PDB file of C-alpha atoms in Angstrom:
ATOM      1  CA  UNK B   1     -51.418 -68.234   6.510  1.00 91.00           C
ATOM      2  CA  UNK B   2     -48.477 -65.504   7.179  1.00 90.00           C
ATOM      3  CA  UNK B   3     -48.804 -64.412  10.930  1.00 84.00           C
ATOM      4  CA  UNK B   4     -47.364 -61.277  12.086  1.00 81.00           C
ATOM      5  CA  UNK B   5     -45.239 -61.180  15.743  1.00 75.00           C
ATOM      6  CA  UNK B   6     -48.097 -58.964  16.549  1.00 70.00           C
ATOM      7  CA  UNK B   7     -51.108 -61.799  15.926  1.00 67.00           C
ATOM      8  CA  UNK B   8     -51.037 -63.144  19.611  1.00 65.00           C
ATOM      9  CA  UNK B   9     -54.211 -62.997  21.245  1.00 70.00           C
ATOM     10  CA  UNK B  10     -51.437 -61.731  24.456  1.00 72.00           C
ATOM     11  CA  UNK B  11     -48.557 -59.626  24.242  1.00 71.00           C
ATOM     12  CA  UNK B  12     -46.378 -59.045  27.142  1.00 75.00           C
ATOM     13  CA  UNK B  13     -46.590 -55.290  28.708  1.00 78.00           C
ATOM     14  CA  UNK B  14     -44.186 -53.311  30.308  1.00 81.00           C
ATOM     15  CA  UNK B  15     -43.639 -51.037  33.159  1.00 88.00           C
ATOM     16  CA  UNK B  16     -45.252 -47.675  32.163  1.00 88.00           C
ATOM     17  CA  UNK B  17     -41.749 -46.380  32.219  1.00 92.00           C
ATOM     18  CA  UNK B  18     -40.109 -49.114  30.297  1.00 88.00           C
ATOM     19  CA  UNK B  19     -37.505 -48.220  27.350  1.00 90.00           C
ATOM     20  CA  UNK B  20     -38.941 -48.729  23.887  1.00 84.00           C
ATOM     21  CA  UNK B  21     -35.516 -51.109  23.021  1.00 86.00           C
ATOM     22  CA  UNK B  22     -37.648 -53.243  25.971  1.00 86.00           C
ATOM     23  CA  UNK B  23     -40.712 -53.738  23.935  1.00 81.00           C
ATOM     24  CA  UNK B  24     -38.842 -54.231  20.221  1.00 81.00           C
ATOM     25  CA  UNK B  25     -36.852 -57.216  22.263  1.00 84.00           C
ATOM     26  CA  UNK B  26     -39.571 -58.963  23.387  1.00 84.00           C
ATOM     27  CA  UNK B  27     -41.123 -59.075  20.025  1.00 83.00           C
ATOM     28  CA  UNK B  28     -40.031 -63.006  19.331  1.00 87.00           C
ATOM     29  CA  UNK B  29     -42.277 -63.693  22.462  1.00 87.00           C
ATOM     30  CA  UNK B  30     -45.527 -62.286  20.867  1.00 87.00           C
ATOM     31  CA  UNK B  31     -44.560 -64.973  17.986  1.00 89.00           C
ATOM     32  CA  UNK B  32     -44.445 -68.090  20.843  1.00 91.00           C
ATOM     33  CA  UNK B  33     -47.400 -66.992  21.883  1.00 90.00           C
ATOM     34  CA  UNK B  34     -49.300 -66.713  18.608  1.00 90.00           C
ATOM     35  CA  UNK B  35     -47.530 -69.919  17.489  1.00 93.00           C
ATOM     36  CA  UNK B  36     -48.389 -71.595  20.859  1.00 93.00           C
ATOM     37  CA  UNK B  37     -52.594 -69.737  20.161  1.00 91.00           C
ATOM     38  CA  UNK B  38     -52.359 -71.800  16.934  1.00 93.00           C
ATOM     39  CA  UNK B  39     -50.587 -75.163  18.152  1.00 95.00           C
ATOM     40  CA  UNK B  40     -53.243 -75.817  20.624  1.00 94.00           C
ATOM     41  CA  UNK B  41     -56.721 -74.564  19.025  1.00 92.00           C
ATOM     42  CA  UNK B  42     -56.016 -77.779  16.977  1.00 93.00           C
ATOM     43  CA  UNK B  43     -56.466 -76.193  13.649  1.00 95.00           C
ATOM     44  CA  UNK B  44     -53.158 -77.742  12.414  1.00 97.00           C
ATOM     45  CA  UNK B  45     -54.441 -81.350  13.610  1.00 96.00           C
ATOM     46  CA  UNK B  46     -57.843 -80.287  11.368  1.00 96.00           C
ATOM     47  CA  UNK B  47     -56.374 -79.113   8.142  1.00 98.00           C
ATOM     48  CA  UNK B  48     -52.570 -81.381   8.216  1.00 97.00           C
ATOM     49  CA  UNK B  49     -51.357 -79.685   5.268  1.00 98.00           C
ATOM     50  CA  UNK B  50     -52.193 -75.559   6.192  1.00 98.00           C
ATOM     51  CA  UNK B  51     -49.133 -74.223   6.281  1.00 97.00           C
ATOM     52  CA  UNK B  52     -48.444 -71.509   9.073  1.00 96.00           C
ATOM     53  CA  UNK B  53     -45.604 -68.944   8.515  1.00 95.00           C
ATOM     54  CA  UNK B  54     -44.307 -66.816  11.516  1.00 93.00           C
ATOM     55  CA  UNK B  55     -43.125 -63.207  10.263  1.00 90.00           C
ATOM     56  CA  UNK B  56     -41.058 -61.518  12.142  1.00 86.00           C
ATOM     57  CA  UNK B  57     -41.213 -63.909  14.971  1.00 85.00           C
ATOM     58  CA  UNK B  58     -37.931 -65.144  15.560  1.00 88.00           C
ATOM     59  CA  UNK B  59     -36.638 -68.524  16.113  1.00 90.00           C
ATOM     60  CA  UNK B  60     -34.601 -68.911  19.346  1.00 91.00           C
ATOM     61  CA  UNK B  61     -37.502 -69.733  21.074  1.00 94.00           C
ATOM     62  CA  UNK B  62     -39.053 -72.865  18.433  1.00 94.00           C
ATOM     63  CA  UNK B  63     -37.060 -75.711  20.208  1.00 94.00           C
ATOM     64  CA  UNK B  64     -38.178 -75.052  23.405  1.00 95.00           C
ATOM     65  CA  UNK B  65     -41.911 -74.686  22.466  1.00 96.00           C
ATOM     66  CA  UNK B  66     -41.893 -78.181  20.779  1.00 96.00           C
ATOM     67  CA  UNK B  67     -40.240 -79.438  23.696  1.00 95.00           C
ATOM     68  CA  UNK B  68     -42.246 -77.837  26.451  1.00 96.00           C
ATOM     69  CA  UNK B  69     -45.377 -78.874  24.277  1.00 96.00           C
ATOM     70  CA  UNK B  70     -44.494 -82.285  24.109  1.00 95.00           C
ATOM     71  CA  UNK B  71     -43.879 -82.263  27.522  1.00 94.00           C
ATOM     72  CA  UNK B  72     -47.240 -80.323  28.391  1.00 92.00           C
ATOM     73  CA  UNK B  73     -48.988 -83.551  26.620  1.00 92.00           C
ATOM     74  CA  UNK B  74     -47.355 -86.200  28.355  1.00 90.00           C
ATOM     75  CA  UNK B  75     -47.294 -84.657  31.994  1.00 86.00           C
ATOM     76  CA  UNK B  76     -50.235 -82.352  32.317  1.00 71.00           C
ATOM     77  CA  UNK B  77     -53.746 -82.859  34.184  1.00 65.00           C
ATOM     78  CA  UNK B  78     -55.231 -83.069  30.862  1.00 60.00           C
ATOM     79  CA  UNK B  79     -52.645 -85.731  28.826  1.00 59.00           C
ATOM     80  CA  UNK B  80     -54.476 -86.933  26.080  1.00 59.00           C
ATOM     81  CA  UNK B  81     -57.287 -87.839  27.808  1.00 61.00           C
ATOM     82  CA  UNK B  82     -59.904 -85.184  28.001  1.00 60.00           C
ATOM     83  CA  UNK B  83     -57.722 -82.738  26.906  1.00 72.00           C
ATOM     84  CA  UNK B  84     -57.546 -80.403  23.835  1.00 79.00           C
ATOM     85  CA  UNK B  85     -55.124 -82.489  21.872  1.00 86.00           C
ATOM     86  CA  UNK B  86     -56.991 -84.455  19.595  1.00 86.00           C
ATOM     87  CA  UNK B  87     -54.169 -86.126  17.132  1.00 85.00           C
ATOM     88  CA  UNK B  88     -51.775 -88.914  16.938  1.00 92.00           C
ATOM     89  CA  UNK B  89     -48.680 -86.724  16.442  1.00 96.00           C
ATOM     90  CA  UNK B  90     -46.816 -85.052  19.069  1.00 96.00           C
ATOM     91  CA  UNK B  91     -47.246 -81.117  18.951  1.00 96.00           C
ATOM     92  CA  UNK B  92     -43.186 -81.417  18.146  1.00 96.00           C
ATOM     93  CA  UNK B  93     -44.338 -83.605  14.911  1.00 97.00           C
ATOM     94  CA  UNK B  94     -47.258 -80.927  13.877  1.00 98.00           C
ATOM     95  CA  UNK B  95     -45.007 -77.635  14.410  1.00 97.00           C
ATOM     96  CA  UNK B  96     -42.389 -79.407  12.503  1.00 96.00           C
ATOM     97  CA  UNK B  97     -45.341 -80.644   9.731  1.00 97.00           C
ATOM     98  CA  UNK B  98     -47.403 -77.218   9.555  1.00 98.00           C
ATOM     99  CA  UNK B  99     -45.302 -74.218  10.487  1.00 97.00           C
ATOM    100  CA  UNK B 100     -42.708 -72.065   9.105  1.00 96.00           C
ATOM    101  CA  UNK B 101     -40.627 -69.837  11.571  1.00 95.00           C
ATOM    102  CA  UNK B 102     -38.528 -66.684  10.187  1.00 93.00           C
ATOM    103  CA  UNK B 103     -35.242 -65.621  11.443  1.00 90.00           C
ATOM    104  CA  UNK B 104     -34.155 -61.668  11.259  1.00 86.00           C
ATOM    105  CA  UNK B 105     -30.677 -62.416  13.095  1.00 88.00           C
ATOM    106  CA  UNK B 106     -31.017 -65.253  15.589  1.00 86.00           C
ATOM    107  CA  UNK B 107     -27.311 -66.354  15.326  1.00 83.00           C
ATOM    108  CA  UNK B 108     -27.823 -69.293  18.198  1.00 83.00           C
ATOM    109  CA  UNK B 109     -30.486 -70.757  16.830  1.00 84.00           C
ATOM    110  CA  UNK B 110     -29.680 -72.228  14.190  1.00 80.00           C
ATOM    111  CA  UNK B 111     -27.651 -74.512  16.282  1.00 75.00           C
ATOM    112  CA  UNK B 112     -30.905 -76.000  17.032  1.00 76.00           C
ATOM    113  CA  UNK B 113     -32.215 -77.152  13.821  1.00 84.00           C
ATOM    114  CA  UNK B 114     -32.862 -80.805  14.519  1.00 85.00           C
ATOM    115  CA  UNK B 115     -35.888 -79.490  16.595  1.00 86.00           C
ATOM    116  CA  UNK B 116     -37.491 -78.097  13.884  1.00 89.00           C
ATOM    117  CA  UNK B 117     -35.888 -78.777  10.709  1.00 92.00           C
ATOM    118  CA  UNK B 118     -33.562 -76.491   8.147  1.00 94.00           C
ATOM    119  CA  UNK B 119     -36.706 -76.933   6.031  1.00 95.00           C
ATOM    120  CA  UNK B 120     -39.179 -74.678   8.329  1.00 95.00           C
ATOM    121  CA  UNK B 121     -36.787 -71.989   8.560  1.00 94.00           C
ATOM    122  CA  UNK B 122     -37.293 -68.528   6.345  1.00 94.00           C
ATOM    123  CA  UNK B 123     -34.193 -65.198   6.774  1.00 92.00           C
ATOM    124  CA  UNK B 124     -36.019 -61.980   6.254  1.00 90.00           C
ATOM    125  CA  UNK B 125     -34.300 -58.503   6.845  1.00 86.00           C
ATOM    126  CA  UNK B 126     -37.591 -56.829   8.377  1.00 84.00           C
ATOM    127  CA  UNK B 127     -36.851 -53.830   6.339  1.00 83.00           C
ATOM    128  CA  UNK B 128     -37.419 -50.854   6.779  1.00 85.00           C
ATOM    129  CA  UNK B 129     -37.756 -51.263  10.558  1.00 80.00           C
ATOM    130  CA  UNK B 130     -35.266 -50.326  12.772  1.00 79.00           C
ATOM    131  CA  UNK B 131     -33.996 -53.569  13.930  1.00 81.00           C
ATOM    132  CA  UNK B 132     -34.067 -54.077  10.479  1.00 86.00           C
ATOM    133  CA  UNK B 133     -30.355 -56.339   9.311  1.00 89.00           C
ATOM    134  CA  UNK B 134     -30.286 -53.427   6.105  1.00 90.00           C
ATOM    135  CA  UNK B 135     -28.125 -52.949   4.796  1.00 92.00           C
ATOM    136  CA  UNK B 136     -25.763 -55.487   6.093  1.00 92.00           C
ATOM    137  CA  UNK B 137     -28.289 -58.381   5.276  1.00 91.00           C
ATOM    138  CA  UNK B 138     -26.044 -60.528   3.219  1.00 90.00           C
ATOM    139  CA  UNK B 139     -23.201 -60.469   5.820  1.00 92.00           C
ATOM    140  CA  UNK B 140     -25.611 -61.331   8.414  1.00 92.00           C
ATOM    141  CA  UNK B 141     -27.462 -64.471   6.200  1.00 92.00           C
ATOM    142  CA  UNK B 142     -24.184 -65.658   5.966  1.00 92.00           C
ATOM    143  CA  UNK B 143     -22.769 -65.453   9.417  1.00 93.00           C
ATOM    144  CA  UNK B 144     -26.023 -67.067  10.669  1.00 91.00           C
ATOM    145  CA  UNK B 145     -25.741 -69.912   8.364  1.00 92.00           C
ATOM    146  CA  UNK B 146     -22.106 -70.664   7.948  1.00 91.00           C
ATOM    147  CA  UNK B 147     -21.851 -73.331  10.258  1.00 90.00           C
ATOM    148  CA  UNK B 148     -24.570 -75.095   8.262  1.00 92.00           C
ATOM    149  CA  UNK B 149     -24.242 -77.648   5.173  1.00 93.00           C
ATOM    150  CA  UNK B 150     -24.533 -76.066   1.955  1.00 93.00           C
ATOM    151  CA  UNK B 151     -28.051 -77.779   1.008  1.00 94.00           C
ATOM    152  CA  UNK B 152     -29.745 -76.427   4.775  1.00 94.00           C
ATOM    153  CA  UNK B 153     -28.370 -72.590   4.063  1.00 93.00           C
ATOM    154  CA  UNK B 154     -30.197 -73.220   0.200  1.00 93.00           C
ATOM    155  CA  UNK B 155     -33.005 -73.746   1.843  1.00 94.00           C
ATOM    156  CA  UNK B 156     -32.818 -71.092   4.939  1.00 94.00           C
ATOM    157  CA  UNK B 157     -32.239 -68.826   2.485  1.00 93.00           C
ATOM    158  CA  UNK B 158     -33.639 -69.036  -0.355  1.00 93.00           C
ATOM    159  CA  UNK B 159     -35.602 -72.880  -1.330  1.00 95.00           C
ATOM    160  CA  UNK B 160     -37.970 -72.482   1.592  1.00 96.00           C
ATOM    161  CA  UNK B 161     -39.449 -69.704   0.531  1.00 96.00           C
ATOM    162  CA  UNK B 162     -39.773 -70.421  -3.056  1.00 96.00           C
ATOM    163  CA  UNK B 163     -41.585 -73.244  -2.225  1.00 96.00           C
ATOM    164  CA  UNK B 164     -43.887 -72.187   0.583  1.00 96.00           C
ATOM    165  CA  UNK B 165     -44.745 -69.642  -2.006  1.00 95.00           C
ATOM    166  CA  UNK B 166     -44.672 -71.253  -5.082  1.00 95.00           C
ATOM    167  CA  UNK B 167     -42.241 -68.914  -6.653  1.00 94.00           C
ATOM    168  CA  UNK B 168     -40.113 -70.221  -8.861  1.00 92.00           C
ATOM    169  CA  UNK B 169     -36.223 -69.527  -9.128  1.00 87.00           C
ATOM    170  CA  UNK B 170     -34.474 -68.234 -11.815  1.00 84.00           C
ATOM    171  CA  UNK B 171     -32.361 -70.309 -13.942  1.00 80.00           C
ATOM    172  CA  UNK B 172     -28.948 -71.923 -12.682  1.00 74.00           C
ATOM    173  CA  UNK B 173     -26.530 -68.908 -12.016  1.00 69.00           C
ATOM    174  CA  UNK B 174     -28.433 -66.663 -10.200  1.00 68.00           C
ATOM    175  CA  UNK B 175     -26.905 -67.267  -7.041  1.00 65.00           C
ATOM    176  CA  UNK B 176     -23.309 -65.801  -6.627  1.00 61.00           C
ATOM    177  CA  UNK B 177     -21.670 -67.499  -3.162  1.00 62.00           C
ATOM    178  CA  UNK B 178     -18.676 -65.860  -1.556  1.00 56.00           C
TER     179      UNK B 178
END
């Protein structure tokens, strides 16, 4: 299931008066809360191997979701007793087991990785938008992943989404590195 920023069932609005560069940079919050919609209606704890990609959702804010949900579990009035959260794993362990989050040029967080794994991660270029990295999308890829280990930026960048999608890659030599 690919979910747009836009699939929230809430969506932050602005002052009447608000610039539009206001709304286009709060779009990675529409993607918490559709990912956060989807964490907790327990569909991912129903069907463990659905696999839910994020488009266009950003990625700064995927560490501190697992964390605050994690948290939200152990400390809230509802805990596990009673409460929506019907699974053995933490709702760190499903978001790292079930979803997929997409990076257009989130340069800080992929300093966070161990929170959700280099294998949940997707680039895109959200082209033809305006905040679109085109046509400078290769330098950006490979700022935002040059700090990583060659076998994580593969898969950021290209493994991921071959196999979320079952496309297959071309033969050896495809892939020309700087």
């Amino acid at each position: 299931v690919c979910l747009h920023t836009g699939s929230a069932q809430w969506a932050p609005i602005p002052a009447p008066d608000t610039p539009f560069e206001t709304i286009t940079t709060l779009f990675p919050v529409n993607g918490l809360v559709a990912c956060a919609d989807m964490l907790w209606s327990g569909i991912p704890l129903r069907f463990p191997r659905l696999n839910i990609t994020l488009a266009e959702g950003g990625l700064g804010w995927a560490a501190m979701l697992a964390d605050r949900a994690d948290f939200v579990l152990a400390h809230s009035g509802s805990g596990r007793e009673g409460g929506s959260w019907k699974g053995d794993l933490l709702p760190s362990e499903v978001l790292r087991r079930n979803f997929w989050f997409c990076s257009i040029d989130d340069p800080h967080a992929f300093g966070a990785l161990d929170a959700i794994g280099a294998d949940r991660i997707l680039v895109e270029s959200d082209y033809p938008h305006a905040d679109s990295t085109w046509p400078d999308t290769q330098q950006v890829v490979a700022r935002n992943v040059a700090g990583l280990s060659a076998p994580d930026a593969a898969r950021i960048t290209h493994g991921n989404a071959a196999g979320l999608f079952r496309h297959p890659l071309p033969d050896e030599g495809w892939l020309i590195t700087a």
